[in-house]
PDB file of C-alpha atoms in Angstrom:
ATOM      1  CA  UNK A   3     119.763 139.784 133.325  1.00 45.00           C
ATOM      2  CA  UNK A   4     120.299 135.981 133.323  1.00 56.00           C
ATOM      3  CA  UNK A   5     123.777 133.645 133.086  1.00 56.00           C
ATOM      4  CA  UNK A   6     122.335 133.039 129.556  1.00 53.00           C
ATOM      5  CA  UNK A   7     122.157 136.248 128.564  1.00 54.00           C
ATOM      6  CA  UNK A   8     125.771 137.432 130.130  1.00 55.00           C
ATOM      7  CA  UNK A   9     127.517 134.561 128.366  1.00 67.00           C
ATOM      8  CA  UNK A  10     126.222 135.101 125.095  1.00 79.00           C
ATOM      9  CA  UNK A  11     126.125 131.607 124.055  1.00 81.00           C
ATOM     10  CA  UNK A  12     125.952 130.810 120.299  1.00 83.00           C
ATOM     11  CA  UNK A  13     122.290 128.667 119.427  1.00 83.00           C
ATOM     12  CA  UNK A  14     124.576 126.099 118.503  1.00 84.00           C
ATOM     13  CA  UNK A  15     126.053 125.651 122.286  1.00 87.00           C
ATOM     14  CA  UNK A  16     122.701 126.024 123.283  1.00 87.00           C
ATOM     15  CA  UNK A  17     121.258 123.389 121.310  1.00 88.00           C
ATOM     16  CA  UNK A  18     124.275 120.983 122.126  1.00 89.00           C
ATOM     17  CA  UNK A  19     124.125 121.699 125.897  1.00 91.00           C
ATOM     18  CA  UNK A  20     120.524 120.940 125.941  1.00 92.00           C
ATOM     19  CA  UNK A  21     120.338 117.850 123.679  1.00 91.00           C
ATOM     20  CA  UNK A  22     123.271 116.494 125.925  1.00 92.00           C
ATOM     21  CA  UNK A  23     121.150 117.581 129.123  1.00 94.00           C
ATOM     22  CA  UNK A  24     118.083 115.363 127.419  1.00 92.00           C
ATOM     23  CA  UNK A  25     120.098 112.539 126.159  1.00 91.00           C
ATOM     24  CA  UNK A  26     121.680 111.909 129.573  1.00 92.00           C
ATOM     25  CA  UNK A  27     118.427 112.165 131.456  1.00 92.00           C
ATOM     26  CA  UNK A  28     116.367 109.965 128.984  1.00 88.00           C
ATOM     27  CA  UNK A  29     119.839 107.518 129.310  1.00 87.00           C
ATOM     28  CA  UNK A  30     118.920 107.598 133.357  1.00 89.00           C
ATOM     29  CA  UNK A  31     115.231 107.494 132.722  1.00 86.00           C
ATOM     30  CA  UNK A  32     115.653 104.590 130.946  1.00 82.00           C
ATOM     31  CA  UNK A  33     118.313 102.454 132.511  1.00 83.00           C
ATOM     32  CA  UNK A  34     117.006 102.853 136.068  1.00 86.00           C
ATOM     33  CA  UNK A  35     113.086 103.191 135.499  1.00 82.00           C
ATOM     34  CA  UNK A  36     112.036 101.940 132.535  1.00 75.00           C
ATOM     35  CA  UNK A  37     114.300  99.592 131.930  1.00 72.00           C
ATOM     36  CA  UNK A  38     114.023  97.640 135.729  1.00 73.00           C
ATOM     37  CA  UNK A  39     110.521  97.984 135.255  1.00 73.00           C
ATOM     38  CA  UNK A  40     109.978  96.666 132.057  1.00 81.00           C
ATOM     39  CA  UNK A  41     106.293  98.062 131.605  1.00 86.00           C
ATOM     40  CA  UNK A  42     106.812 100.338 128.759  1.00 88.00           C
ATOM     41  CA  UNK A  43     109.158  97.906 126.469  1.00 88.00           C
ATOM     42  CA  UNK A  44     106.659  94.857 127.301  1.00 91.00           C
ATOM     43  CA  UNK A  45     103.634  96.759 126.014  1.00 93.00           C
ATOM     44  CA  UNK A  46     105.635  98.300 123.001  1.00 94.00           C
ATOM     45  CA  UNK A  47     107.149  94.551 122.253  1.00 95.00           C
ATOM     46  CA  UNK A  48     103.876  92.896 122.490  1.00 96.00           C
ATOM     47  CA  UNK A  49     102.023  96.212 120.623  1.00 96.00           C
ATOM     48  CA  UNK A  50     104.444  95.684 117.869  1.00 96.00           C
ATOM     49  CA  UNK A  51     104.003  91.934 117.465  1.00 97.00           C
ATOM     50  CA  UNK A  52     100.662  91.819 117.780  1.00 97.00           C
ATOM     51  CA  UNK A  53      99.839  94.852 115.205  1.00 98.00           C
ATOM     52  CA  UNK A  54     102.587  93.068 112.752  1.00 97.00           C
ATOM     53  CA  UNK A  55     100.680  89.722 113.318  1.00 98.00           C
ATOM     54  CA  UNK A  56      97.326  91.499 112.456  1.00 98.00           C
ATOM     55  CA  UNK A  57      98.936  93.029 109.572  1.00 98.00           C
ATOM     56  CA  UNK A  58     100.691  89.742 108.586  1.00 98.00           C
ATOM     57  CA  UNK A  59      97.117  88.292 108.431  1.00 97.00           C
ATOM     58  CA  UNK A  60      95.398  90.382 106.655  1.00 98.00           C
ATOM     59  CA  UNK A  61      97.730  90.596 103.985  1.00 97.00           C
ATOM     60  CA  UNK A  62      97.038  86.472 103.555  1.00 97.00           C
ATOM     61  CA  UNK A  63      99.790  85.087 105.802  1.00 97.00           C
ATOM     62  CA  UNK A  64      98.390  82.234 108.038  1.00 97.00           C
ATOM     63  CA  UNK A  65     100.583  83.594 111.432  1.00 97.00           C
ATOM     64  CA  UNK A  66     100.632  82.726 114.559  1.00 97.00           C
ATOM     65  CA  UNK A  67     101.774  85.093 117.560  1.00 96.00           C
ATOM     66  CA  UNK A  68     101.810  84.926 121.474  1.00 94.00           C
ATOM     67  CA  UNK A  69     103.304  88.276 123.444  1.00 93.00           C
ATOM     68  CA  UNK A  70     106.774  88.904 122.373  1.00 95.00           C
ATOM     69  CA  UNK A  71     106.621  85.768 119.804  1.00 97.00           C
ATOM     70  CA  UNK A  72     105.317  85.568 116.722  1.00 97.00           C
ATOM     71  CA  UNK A  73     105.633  83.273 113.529  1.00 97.00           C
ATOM     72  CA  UNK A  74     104.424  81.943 109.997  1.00 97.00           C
ATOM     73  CA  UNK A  75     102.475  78.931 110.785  1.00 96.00           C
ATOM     74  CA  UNK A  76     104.982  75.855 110.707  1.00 93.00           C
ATOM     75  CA  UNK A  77     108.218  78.524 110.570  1.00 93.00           C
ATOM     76  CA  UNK A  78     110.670  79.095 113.352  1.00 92.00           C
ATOM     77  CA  UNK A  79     109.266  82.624 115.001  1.00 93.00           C
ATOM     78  CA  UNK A  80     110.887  85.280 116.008  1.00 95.00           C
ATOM     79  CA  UNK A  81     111.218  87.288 119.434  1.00 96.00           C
ATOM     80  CA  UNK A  82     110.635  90.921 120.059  1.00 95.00           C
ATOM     81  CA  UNK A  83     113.069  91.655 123.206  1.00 90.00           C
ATOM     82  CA  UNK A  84     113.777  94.431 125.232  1.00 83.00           C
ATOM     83  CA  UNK A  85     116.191  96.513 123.341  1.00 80.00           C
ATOM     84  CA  UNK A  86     114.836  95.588 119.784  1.00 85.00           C
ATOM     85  CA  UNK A  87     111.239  97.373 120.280  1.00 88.00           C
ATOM     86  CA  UNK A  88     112.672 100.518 119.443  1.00 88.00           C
ATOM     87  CA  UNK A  89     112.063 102.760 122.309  1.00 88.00           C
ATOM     88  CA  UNK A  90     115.914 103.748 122.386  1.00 85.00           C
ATOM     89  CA  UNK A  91     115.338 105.508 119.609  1.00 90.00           C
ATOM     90  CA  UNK A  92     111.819 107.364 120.145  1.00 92.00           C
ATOM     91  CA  UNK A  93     113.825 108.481 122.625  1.00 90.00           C
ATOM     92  CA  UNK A  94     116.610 109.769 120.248  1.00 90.00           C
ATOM     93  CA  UNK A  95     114.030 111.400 118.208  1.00 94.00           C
ATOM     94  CA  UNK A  96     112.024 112.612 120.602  1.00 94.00           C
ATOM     95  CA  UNK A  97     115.117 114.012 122.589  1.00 93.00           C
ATOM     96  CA  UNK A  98     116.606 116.046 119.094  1.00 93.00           C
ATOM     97  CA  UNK A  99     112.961 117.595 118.933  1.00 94.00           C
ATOM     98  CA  UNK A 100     112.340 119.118 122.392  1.00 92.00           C
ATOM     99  CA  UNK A 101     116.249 120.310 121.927  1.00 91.00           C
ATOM    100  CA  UNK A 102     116.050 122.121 118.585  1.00 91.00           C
ATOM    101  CA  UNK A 103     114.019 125.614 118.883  1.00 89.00           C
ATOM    102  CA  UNK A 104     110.507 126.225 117.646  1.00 87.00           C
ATOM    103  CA  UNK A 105     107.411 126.869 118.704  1.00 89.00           C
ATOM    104  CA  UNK A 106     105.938 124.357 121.266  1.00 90.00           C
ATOM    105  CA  UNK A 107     102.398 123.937 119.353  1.00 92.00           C
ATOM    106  CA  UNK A 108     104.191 122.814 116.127  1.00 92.00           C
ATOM    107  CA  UNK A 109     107.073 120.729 118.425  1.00 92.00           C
ATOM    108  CA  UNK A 110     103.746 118.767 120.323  1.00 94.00           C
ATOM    109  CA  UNK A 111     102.186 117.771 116.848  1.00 95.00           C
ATOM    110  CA  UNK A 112     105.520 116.862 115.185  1.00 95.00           C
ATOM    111  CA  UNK A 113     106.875 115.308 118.309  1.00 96.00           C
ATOM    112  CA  UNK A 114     104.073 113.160 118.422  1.00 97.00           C
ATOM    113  CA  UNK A 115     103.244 112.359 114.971  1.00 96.00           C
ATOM    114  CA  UNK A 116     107.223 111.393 114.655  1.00 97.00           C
ATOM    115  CA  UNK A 117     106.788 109.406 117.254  1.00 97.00           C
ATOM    116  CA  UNK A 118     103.702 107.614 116.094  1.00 97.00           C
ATOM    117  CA  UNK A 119     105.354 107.035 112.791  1.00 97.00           C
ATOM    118  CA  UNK A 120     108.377 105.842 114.003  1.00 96.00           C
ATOM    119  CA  UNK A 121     106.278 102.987 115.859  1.00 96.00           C
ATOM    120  CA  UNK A 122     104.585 102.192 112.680  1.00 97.00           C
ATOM    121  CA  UNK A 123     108.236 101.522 111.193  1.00 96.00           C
ATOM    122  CA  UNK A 124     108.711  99.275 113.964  1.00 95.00           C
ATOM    123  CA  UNK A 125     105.306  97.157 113.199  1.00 96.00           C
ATOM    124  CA  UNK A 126     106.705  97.220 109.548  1.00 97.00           C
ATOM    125  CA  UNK A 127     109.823  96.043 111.050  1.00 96.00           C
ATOM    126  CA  UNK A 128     108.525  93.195 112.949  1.00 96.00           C
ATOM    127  CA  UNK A 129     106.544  92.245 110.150  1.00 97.00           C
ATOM    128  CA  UNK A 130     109.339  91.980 107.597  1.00 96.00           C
ATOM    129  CA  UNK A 131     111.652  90.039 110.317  1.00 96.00           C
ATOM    130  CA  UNK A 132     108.658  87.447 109.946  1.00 97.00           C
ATOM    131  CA  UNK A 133     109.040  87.294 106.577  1.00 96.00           C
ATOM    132  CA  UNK A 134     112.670  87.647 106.220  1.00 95.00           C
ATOM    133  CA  UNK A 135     112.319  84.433 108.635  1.00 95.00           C
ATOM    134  CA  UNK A 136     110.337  82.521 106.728  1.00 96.00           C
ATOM    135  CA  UNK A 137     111.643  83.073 103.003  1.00 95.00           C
ATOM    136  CA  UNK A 138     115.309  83.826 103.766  1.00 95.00           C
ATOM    137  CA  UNK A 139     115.844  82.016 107.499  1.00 94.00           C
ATOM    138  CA  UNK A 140     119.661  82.000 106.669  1.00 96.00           C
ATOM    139  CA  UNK A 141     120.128  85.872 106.083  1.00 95.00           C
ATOM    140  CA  UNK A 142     118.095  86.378 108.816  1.00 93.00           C
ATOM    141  CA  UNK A 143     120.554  87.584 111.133  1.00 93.00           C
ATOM    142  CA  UNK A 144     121.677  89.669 108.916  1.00 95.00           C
ATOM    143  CA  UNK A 145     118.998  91.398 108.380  1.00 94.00           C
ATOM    144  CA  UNK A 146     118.303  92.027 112.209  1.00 92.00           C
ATOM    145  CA  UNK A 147     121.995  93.484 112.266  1.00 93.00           C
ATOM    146  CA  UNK A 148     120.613  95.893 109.530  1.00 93.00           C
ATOM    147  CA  UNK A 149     117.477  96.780 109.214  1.00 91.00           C
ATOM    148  CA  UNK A 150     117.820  99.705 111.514  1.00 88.00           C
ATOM    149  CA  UNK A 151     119.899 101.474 109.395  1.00 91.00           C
ATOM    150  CA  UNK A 152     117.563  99.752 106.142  1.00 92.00           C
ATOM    151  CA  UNK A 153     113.958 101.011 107.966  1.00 91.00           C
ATOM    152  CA  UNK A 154     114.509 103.381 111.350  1.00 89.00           C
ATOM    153  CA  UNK A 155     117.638 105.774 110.366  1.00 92.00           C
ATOM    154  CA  UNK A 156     116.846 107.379 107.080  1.00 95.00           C
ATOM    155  CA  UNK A 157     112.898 108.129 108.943  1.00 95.00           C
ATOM    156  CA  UNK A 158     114.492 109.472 111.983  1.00 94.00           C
ATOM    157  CA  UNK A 159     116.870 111.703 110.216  1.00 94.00           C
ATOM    158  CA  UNK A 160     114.423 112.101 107.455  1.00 96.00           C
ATOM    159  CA  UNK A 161     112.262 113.759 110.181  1.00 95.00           C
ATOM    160  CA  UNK A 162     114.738 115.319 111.856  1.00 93.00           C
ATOM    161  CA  UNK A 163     115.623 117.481 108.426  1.00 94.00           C
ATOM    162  CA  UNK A 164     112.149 117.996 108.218  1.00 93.00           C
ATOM    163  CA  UNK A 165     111.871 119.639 111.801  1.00 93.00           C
ATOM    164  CA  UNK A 166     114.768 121.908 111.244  1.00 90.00           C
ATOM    165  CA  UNK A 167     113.106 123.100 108.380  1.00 90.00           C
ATOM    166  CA  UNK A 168     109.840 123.935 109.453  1.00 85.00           C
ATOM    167  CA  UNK A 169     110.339 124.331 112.847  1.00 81.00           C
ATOM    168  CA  UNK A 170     110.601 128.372 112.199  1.00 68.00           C
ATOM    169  CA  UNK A 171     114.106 129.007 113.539  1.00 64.00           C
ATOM    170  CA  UNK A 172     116.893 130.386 111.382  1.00 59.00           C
ATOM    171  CA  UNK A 173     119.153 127.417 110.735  1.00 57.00           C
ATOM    172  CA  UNK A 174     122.262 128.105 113.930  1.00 55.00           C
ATOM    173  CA  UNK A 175     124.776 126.471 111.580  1.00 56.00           C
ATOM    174  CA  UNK A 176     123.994 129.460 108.626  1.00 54.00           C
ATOM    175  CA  UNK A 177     125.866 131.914 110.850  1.00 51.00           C
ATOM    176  CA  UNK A 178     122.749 133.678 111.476  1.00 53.00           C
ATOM    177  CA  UNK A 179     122.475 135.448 114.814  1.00 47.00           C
ATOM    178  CA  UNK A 180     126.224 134.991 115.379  1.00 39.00           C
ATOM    179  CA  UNK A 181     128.438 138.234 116.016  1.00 40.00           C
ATOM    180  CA  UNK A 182     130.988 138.998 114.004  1.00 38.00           C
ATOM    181  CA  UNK A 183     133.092 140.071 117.058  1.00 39.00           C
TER     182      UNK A 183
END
């Protein structure tokens, strides 16, 4: 019989030990690999701005973007850093997701199809600092303090209600599967 199994720990200590476990690795992953190495936030910075740019465009906006930078034609641009691309938080999401129980087929699709979505938000993101730049340049910090709670919160927990409730696991904080002893 396994530790596990001898301590009888509650799903909810579970779920917390393992979510801390995953935060605190992704926190190492990130500050000492990703981070120093820069290749994943460049190509999600310059992803973003160039898909928001495209976007922009089409929509009728003559814009002009380079890497990290991008602009209305004539308008002070704006710069996608490190840090503001939003891979902090696919991490969050992705980190609540492989710590809450269900089955690993549905976990894959709704892992990845969160995460997807969640980098659409940020090209929406992007796109709307343009514009925020360009019609209301003296809110526009402001808005950058924001818009993460405006645009990325209510998806992320959005999703995360939704994986709790179709993941196929009895809710831990319903009592069910706890002893009564």
């Amino acid at each position: 019989m396994s530790c596990i199994n001898k301590m009888k720990l509650s799903p909810l200590t579970i779920f917390l030990s393992k979510a801390a476990l995953i935060y605190g690795g992704w926190e190492v992953l990130y500050q000492y690999v990703l981070l120093p190495d820069f290749w994943l936030d460049t190509w999600l910075s310059h992803a973003g701005v160039s898909l928001a740019a495209g976007s922009l465009s089409f929509l009728g906006w003559d814009i002009e973007s380079t890497a990290r930078f991008v602009c209305v034609v004539g308008n002070r641009g704006i710069e996608v850093q490190n840090g503001c691309n939003g891979l902090d938080l696919l991490g969050l999401f992705a980190g609540f997701i492989i710590a809450y129980p269900g089955s690993m087929n549905k976990r894959l699709y709704f892992l990845f199809g969160g995460l997807f979505f969640l980098f659409l938000a940020n090209v929406f993101r992007i796109a709307t600092f343009v514009l925020a730049n360009y019609y209301f340049p003296e809110y526009m910090n402001i808005y950058h303090e924001y818009s993460s709670y405006i645009i990325f919160y209510p998806i992320v927990l959005t999703l995360w209600y939704l994986w709790t409730e179709n993941s196929d696991q009895q809710s831990f904080l319903s009592g069910a599967g706890f002893s009564s002893a």
